[in-house]
């Protein structure tokens, strides 16, 4: 065990000193532009240029074994993550130049939730606050329970991981929230909910796992009530310049390695998400690049993995988790190069019906 831990320590010790970070990211309305995806398949992934990442985002079928791989990754790794980082399985949001301790990182994860709600202008007054929420790609339910507490709302979370769903329900019971937050195994592309059910549709760092981004956003819109807010926080690749029709070869190679470890299919750009939202007649579409605001996060995760507890827990957790840990420095490289963008996209479903849905009164949240 000691020799293996030493080897992992050596492999993970690649470090990055974050560049100057912006104090806050500014919101930008993006016009659709050509993009590029990394098309991947299991067990051997390849990344190839495509004419448009939106085209790739509409692919009909998931790569073979993708859902099983995602479920297995989170079945293996969620316990380790919770033991070190707690119940929120997502980035934290930081100010420029912030030197943060572990407790600060956990506060930053809560801040990420609050920043997303503020960016989308979700109200918290008794009349207009969300009453029903879906958490798509819920992890072990940290966001759901936080939102249930904040708004007194009914929250439904879905995940591909049976381990995560079971743990989410156990934590809800332990926190006295079984009547407010529930979790089940379900596919985000085929959600087990009726049309127009939720006032707030929440997806915190799950969109990167979706093989069909068009279907993903379409399902978010389907389960949203008229007037509801949709919030997507996700990993993207950079927007292409007008003169580009492809990412660079070294960028494609970097994304391929990350895709292999994290069971990621096609990537798309923030502008591709905007184009998809527009194609679905969603309103008030806006997006922001929060890459600089999450800059301290991955170095902190690596540092936590380099502790004795982190290393020994990694060795016990399984090969999928170890592979994920070994590519963490590549995530830092991707952010540093400006290739990977940590993006938020928000919009509203129109009050009027979409695609034949009956009109229904619903507060805009």
Short mmCIF file of C-alpha atoms in Angstrom, two decimals:
data_model
loop_
_atom_site.label_atom_id
_atom_site.label_comp_id
_atom_site.label_asym_id
_atom_site.label_seq_id
_atom_site.Cartn_x
_atom_site.Cartn_y
_atom_site.Cartn_z
CA UNK A 1 0.00 0.00 0.00
CA UNK A 2 2.79 2.42 0.90
CA UNK A 3 4.64 1.87 -2.39
CA UNK A 4 1.44 2.29 -4.39
CA UNK A 5 0.59 5.46 -2.50
CA UNK A 6 4.05 6.83 -3.21
CA UNK A 7 3.61 6.12 -6.92
CA UNK A 8 0.24 7.87 -6.99
CA UNK A 9 1.76 10.81 -5.12
CA UNK A 10 4.46 11.10 -7.78
CA UNK A 11 1.99 10.92 -10.66
CA UNK A 12 -0.36 13.48 -9.12
CA UNK A 13 2.30 15.96 -8.07
CA UNK A 14 2.02 18.02 -11.25
CA UNK A 15 1.01 21.44 -9.98
CA UNK A 16 -0.21 24.65 -11.48
CA UNK A 17 -0.08 28.15 -10.05
CA UNK A 18 -3.31 29.76 -11.27
CA UNK A 19 -3.12 32.78 -13.50
CA UNK A 20 -4.54 36.11 -12.44
CA UNK A 21 -8.26 35.58 -11.94
CA UNK A 22 -11.11 37.90 -12.63
CA UNK A 23 -12.95 39.18 -9.59
CA UNK A 24 -16.27 38.29 -11.16
CA UNK A 25 -17.20 37.03 -14.58
CA UNK A 26 -19.40 39.28 -16.62
CA UNK A 27 -22.49 37.97 -18.34
CA UNK A 28 -22.41 37.87 -22.11
CA UNK A 29 -25.14 37.20 -24.62
CA UNK A 30 -23.59 35.03 -27.30
CA UNK A 31 -24.56 34.72 -30.93
CA UNK A 32 -24.35 31.17 -32.21
CA UNK A 33 -21.06 30.34 -33.87
CA UNK A 34 -19.51 27.25 -35.43
CA UNK A 35 -17.96 24.92 -32.89
CA UNK A 36 -16.25 21.59 -32.49
CA UNK A 37 -16.90 18.49 -30.49
CA UNK A 38 -14.79 15.62 -29.36
CA UNK A 39 -16.59 12.51 -30.52
CA UNK A 40 -15.72 9.63 -28.26
CA UNK A 41 -16.68 6.00 -27.87
CA UNK A 42 -15.91 3.31 -25.34
CA UNK A 43 -13.81 1.36 -24.71
CA UNK A 44 -11.33 3.19 -26.94
CA UNK A 45 -12.11 6.87 -27.42
CA UNK A 46 -11.20 8.99 -30.39
CA UNK A 47 -11.52 12.72 -30.87
CA UNK A 48 -12.16 13.98 -34.36
CA UNK A 49 -12.92 17.37 -35.88
CA UNK A 50 -16.49 18.05 -36.84
CA UNK A 51 -18.05 20.74 -38.99
CA UNK A 52 -20.22 21.90 -36.15
CA UNK A 53 -20.35 20.93 -32.52
CA UNK A 54 -24.10 21.51 -32.63
CA UNK A 55 -24.27 18.75 -35.24
CA UNK A 56 -22.40 16.47 -32.85
CA UNK A 57 -24.64 17.60 -30.01
CA UNK A 58 -27.59 16.11 -31.89
CA UNK A 59 -26.10 12.63 -32.24
CA UNK A 60 -28.81 10.04 -31.90
CA UNK A 61 -27.14 7.40 -29.76
CA UNK A 62 -24.80 7.32 -26.78
CA UNK A 63 -21.45 5.60 -27.35
CA UNK A 64 -21.62 1.94 -26.28
CA UNK A 65 -21.11 1.53 -22.55
CA UNK A 66 -21.23 5.26 -21.81
CA UNK A 67 -24.08 5.18 -19.28
CA UNK A 68 -22.64 2.12 -17.57
CA UNK A 69 -19.24 3.79 -17.41
CA UNK A 70 -20.63 6.98 -15.90
CA UNK A 71 -22.63 5.01 -13.33
CA UNK A 72 -19.60 2.89 -12.44
CA UNK A 73 -17.33 5.92 -12.08
CA UNK A 74 -19.67 7.58 -9.60
CA UNK A 75 -20.53 4.33 -7.83
CA UNK A 76 -16.80 3.99 -7.13
CA UNK A 77 -15.81 7.57 -6.41
CA UNK A 78 -18.72 9.23 -4.59
CA UNK A 79 -17.85 7.84 -1.17
CA UNK A 80 -14.27 9.04 -1.48
CA UNK A 81 -15.39 12.48 -2.59
CA UNK A 82 -17.89 12.82 0.25
CA UNK A 83 -15.35 11.72 2.86
CA UNK A 84 -12.92 14.46 1.83
CA UNK A 85 -15.05 17.20 0.26
CA UNK A 86 -18.53 16.70 1.64
CA UNK A 87 -21.91 16.42 -0.03
CA UNK A 88 -21.43 18.93 -2.88
CA UNK A 89 -19.84 17.26 -5.91
CA UNK A 90 -19.05 20.35 -7.95
CA UNK A 91 -16.61 23.26 -8.32
CA UNK A 92 -16.44 26.14 -5.89
CA UNK A 93 -16.73 29.83 -6.82
CA UNK A 94 -13.85 32.09 -5.69
CA UNK A 95 -12.83 35.73 -5.78
CA UNK A 96 -9.70 36.85 -7.60
CA UNK A 97 -6.48 35.95 -5.80
CA UNK A 98 -8.27 34.12 -3.02
CA UNK A 99 -6.03 31.92 -0.89
CA UNK A 100 -8.39 29.26 0.40
CA UNK A 101 -8.25 26.53 3.02
CA UNK A 102 -10.33 23.34 2.85
CA UNK A 103 -13.13 24.99 4.80
CA UNK A 104 -13.04 27.86 2.30
CA UNK A 105 -13.40 25.38 -0.55
CA UNK A 106 -16.55 23.95 0.97
CA UNK A 107 -17.95 27.45 1.42
CA UNK A 108 -17.02 28.13 -2.20
CA UNK A 109 -19.14 25.16 -3.29
CA UNK A 110 -22.15 26.67 -1.52
CA UNK A 111 -21.29 30.00 -3.08
CA UNK A 112 -21.36 28.37 -6.52
CA UNK A 113 -25.00 27.47 -5.93
CA UNK A 114 -25.83 30.99 -4.77
CA UNK A 115 -23.96 32.62 -7.66
CA UNK A 116 -25.87 30.47 -10.15
CA UNK A 117 -29.19 31.41 -8.56
CA UNK A 118 -28.22 35.09 -8.56
CA UNK A 119 -27.06 34.99 -12.18
CA UNK A 120 -30.42 33.51 -13.19
CA UNK A 121 -32.27 36.02 -10.95
CA UNK A 122 -34.21 33.28 -9.17
CA UNK A 123 -36.45 35.08 -6.63
CA UNK A 124 -36.72 34.02 -3.02
CA UNK A 125 -39.81 35.97 -2.02
CA UNK A 126 -42.70 33.78 -0.81
CA UNK A 127 -44.91 34.44 -3.83
CA UNK A 128 -42.44 33.83 -6.65
CA UNK A 129 -39.84 31.47 -5.20
CA UNK A 130 -39.66 28.02 -6.83
CA UNK A 131 -41.95 25.41 -5.33
CA UNK A 132 -40.85 22.40 -7.39
CA UNK A 133 -37.25 21.73 -8.49
CA UNK A 134 -35.55 18.99 -10.49
CA UNK A 135 -31.82 18.37 -10.02
CA UNK A 136 -30.57 16.68 -13.20
CA UNK A 137 -27.36 14.79 -12.49
CA UNK A 138 -27.81 15.23 -8.76
CA UNK A 139 -24.75 13.44 -7.38
CA UNK A 140 -25.49 12.57 -3.76
CA UNK A 141 -28.03 15.37 -3.63
CA UNK A 142 -26.13 18.28 -2.11
CA UNK A 143 -27.74 20.91 -4.33
CA UNK A 144 -31.21 19.41 -3.93
CA UNK A 145 -31.09 19.46 -0.16
CA UNK A 146 -29.65 22.96 -0.13
CA UNK A 147 -32.40 24.22 -2.45
CA UNK A 148 -35.09 22.38 -0.49
CA UNK A 149 -33.91 24.12 2.67
CA UNK A 150 -33.56 27.51 1.00
CA UNK A 151 -36.93 27.60 -0.71
CA UNK A 152 -38.99 25.03 1.15
CA UNK A 153 -39.41 23.41 -2.25
CA UNK A 154 -40.06 19.84 -3.36
CA UNK A 155 -36.85 18.62 -5.01
CA UNK A 156 -36.46 15.57 -7.23
CA UNK A 157 -32.96 14.41 -8.14
CA UNK A 158 -31.91 11.96 -10.84
CA UNK A 159 -28.57 10.21 -11.39
CA UNK A 160 -27.28 7.21 -13.31
CA UNK A 161 -25.54 5.94 -10.16
CA UNK A 162 -27.52 3.65 -7.81
CA UNK A 163 -24.94 4.35 -5.10
CA UNK A 164 -25.52 8.09 -5.40
CA UNK A 165 -29.31 7.79 -5.35
CA UNK A 166 -29.23 5.57 -2.27
CA UNK A 167 -26.81 7.89 -0.47
CA UNK A 168 -28.81 10.97 -1.43
CA UNK A 169 -31.96 9.49 0.09
CA UNK A 170 -30.07 8.44 3.23
CA UNK A 171 -28.69 11.96 3.70
CA UNK A 172 -32.13 13.47 3.11
CA UNK A 173 -33.52 11.23 5.86
CA UNK A 174 -30.66 12.08 8.21
CA UNK A 175 -31.24 15.79 7.64
CA UNK A 176 -35.01 15.54 8.12
CA UNK A 177 -35.70 16.27 4.45
CA UNK A 178 -37.25 13.01 3.25
CA UNK A 179 -40.51 14.85 2.62
CA UNK A 180 -38.72 17.52 0.55
CA UNK A 181 -35.93 15.79 -1.37
CA UNK A 182 -35.94 12.41 -3.11
CA UNK A 183 -33.53 10.73 -5.49
CA UNK A 184 -33.81 8.00 -8.10
CA UNK A 185 -31.84 6.36 -10.88
CA UNK A 186 -32.91 7.81 -14.23
CA UNK A 187 -31.52 8.98 -17.56
CA UNK A 188 -31.39 12.76 -18.02
CA UNK A 189 -32.25 12.25 -21.69
CA UNK A 190 -35.43 10.33 -20.81
CA UNK A 191 -36.59 11.87 -17.55
CA UNK A 192 -39.38 10.07 -15.67
CA UNK A 193 -41.42 13.23 -15.13
CA UNK A 194 -44.50 14.66 -16.86
CA UNK A 195 -44.33 17.76 -19.02
CA UNK A 196 -44.23 21.12 -17.28
CA UNK A 197 -43.72 19.86 -13.73
CA UNK A 198 -40.92 22.05 -12.32
CA UNK A 199 -40.55 25.76 -11.54
CA UNK A 200 -36.74 25.47 -11.47
CA UNK A 201 -34.71 23.08 -13.62
CA UNK A 202 -31.20 22.70 -12.23
CA UNK A 203 -28.20 20.98 -13.83
CA UNK A 204 -24.92 21.47 -11.96
CA UNK A 205 -22.00 19.91 -13.85
CA UNK A 206 -23.83 17.07 -15.55
CA UNK A 207 -24.19 18.40 -19.12
CA UNK A 208 -20.65 17.35 -20.00
CA UNK A 209 -21.74 13.69 -19.66
CA UNK A 210 -24.64 14.05 -22.11
CA UNK A 211 -24.05 12.43 -25.52
CA UNK A 212 -26.85 14.42 -27.16
CA UNK A 213 -26.83 18.03 -26.02
CA UNK A 214 -29.90 18.90 -28.11
CA UNK A 215 -31.93 16.14 -26.42
CA UNK A 216 -30.51 17.12 -23.05
CA UNK A 217 -31.67 20.73 -23.26
CA UNK A 218 -34.93 19.64 -24.88
CA UNK A 219 -35.68 17.41 -21.88
CA UNK A 220 -34.84 20.22 -19.48
CA UNK A 221 -37.31 22.41 -21.35
CA UNK A 222 -39.96 19.66 -21.49
CA UNK A 223 -40.11 19.16 -17.73
CA UNK A 224 -39.98 22.92 -17.05
CA UNK A 225 -43.27 24.64 -16.30
CA UNK A 226 -44.18 27.63 -18.48
CA UNK A 227 -42.23 30.60 -17.13
CA UNK A 228 -39.74 28.37 -15.27
CA UNK A 229 -36.02 29.02 -15.05
CA UNK A 230 -33.49 26.58 -16.50
CA UNK A 231 -29.92 26.69 -15.11
CA UNK A 232 -27.09 24.73 -16.73
CA UNK A 233 -23.60 24.88 -15.23
CA UNK A 234 -21.23 22.75 -17.27
CA UNK A 235 -17.83 22.16 -18.79
CA UNK A 236 -17.47 23.38 -22.37
CA UNK A 237 -14.66 23.80 -24.85
CA UNK A 238 -13.86 27.29 -26.02
CA UNK A 239 -15.82 29.02 -28.75
CA UNK A 240 -14.11 28.87 -32.12
CA UNK A 241 -12.83 32.02 -33.73
CA UNK A 242 -14.57 33.05 -36.97
CA UNK A 243 -11.54 31.87 -38.94
CA UNK A 244 -11.53 28.41 -37.32
CA UNK A 245 -13.46 25.30 -38.25
CA UNK A 246 -11.71 23.06 -35.74
CA UNK A 247 -9.92 22.99 -32.44
CA UNK A 248 -6.15 22.61 -32.69
CA UNK A 249 -4.62 19.11 -32.72
CA UNK A 250 -3.03 19.53 -29.30
CA UNK A 251 -6.39 20.70 -27.91
CA UNK A 252 -8.14 17.66 -29.36
CA UNK A 253 -5.51 15.38 -27.86
CA UNK A 254 -5.91 16.94 -24.43
CA UNK A 255 -9.71 16.59 -24.54
CA UNK A 256 -9.40 12.97 -25.64
CA UNK A 257 -7.39 12.08 -22.55
CA UNK A 258 -9.95 13.76 -20.31
CA UNK A 259 -12.83 12.07 -22.13
CA UNK A 260 -11.22 8.67 -21.62
CA UNK A 261 -10.96 9.10 -17.86
CA UNK A 262 -14.27 10.79 -17.08
CA UNK A 263 -16.60 9.00 -19.52
CA UNK A 264 -17.33 12.15 -21.47
CA UNK A 265 -18.84 12.06 -24.95
CA UNK A 266 -18.97 15.10 -27.25
CA UNK A 267 -18.00 18.47 -25.84
CA UNK A 268 -19.62 21.62 -27.15
CA UNK A 269 -19.06 25.34 -26.76
CA UNK A 270 -21.15 27.85 -24.79
CA UNK A 271 -22.40 29.33 -28.04
CA UNK A 272 -23.66 25.89 -29.07
CA UNK A 273 -25.80 25.78 -25.94
CA UNK A 274 -27.17 29.20 -26.85
CA UNK A 275 -28.00 27.99 -30.33
CA UNK A 276 -29.79 24.93 -28.95
CA UNK A 277 -31.78 27.04 -26.49
CA UNK A 278 -32.79 29.39 -29.30
CA UNK A 279 -33.88 26.45 -31.44
CA UNK A 280 -36.24 25.45 -28.62
CA UNK A 281 -37.72 28.97 -28.43
CA UNK A 282 -36.40 29.48 -24.90
CA UNK A 283 -36.18 33.08 -23.72
CA UNK A 284 -33.83 35.40 -21.82
CA UNK A 285 -30.85 33.27 -22.79
CA UNK A 286 -27.60 34.39 -21.25
CA UNK A 287 -24.25 32.85 -20.46
CA UNK A 288 -21.03 33.66 -18.64
CA UNK A 289 -17.54 32.22 -18.46
CA UNK A 290 -16.67 31.46 -14.83
CA UNK A 291 -13.40 29.67 -15.63
CA UNK A 292 -11.30 32.19 -13.72
CA UNK A 293 -13.62 32.00 -10.73
CA UNK A 294 -13.10 28.23 -10.38
CA UNK A 295 -9.32 28.37 -10.91
CA UNK A 296 -8.36 27.36 -7.32
CA UNK A 297 -10.57 24.29 -7.36
CA UNK A 298 -8.62 21.61 -9.25
CA UNK A 299 -5.28 22.41 -7.55
CA UNK A 300 -7.12 22.04 -4.24
CA UNK A 301 -8.58 18.68 -5.29
CA UNK A 302 -5.10 17.49 -6.25
CA UNK A 303 -3.71 18.63 -2.91
CA UNK A 304 -6.45 16.72 -1.08
CA UNK A 305 -5.61 13.62 -3.13
CA UNK A 306 -1.94 13.92 -2.14
CA UNK A 307 -2.70 13.51 1.56
CA UNK A 308 -2.28 10.08 3.11
CA UNK A 309 -6.05 9.79 3.54
CA UNK A 310 -6.59 10.79 -0.08
CA UNK A 311 -3.97 8.43 -1.51
CA UNK A 312 -5.04 5.39 0.49
CA UNK A 313 -8.70 6.07 -0.22
CA UNK A 314 -7.93 6.33 -3.95
CA UNK A 315 -6.20 2.97 -3.92
CA UNK A 316 -9.21 1.36 -2.24
CA UNK A 317 -11.82 3.05 -4.43
CA UNK A 318 -11.11 1.37 -7.78
CA UNK A 319 -9.44 1.85 -11.14
CA UNK A 320 -12.03 4.24 -12.57
CA UNK A 321 -11.44 6.65 -9.69
CA UNK A 322 -7.67 6.34 -9.99
CA UNK A 323 -7.86 7.12 -13.74
CA UNK A 324 -9.93 10.19 -12.96
CA UNK A 325 -7.38 11.34 -10.39
CA UNK A 326 -4.48 10.90 -12.80
CA UNK A 327 -5.97 13.29 -15.36
CA UNK A 328 -6.76 16.06 -12.87
CA UNK A 329 -3.59 17.93 -13.91
CA UNK A 330 -4.92 17.85 -17.49
CA UNK A 331 -8.05 19.70 -16.38
CA UNK A 332 -5.76 22.40 -14.98
CA UNK A 333 -3.88 22.51 -18.28
CA UNK A 334 -7.13 22.82 -20.18
CA UNK A 335 -8.24 25.78 -18.08
CA UNK A 336 -4.80 27.39 -18.29
CA UNK A 337 -4.74 27.08 -22.09
CA UNK A 338 -8.23 28.60 -22.36
CA UNK A 339 -9.48 25.38 -23.94
CA UNK A 340 -11.85 24.31 -21.15
CA UNK A 341 -14.49 26.81 -20.14
CA UNK A 342 -16.54 26.56 -16.98
CA UNK A 343 -19.81 27.97 -18.25
CA UNK A 344 -23.23 28.89 -16.97
CA UNK A 345 -26.19 29.08 -19.33
CA UNK A 346 -29.59 30.24 -18.09
CA UNK A 347 -32.91 30.82 -19.78
CA UNK A 348 -36.67 30.79 -19.23
CA UNK A 349 -39.35 28.67 -20.75
CA UNK A 350 -41.93 31.00 -22.31
CA UNK A 351 -45.18 31.56 -20.47
CA UNK A 352 -46.95 30.62 -23.69
CA UNK A 353 -46.99 26.96 -24.68
CA UNK A 354 -44.11 25.41 -26.61
CA UNK A 355 -44.69 22.71 -29.21
CA UNK A 356 -48.34 22.24 -28.42
CA UNK A 357 -48.14 22.26 -24.62
CA UNK A 358 -51.26 23.71 -22.98
CA UNK A 359 -50.73 27.09 -21.39
CA UNK A 360 -50.46 27.07 -17.62
CA UNK A 361 -50.05 29.79 -15.07
CA UNK A 362 -46.66 29.68 -13.38
CA UNK A 363 -44.53 32.31 -11.68
CA UNK A 364 -41.28 33.19 -13.42
CA UNK A 365 -38.55 32.02 -11.09
#
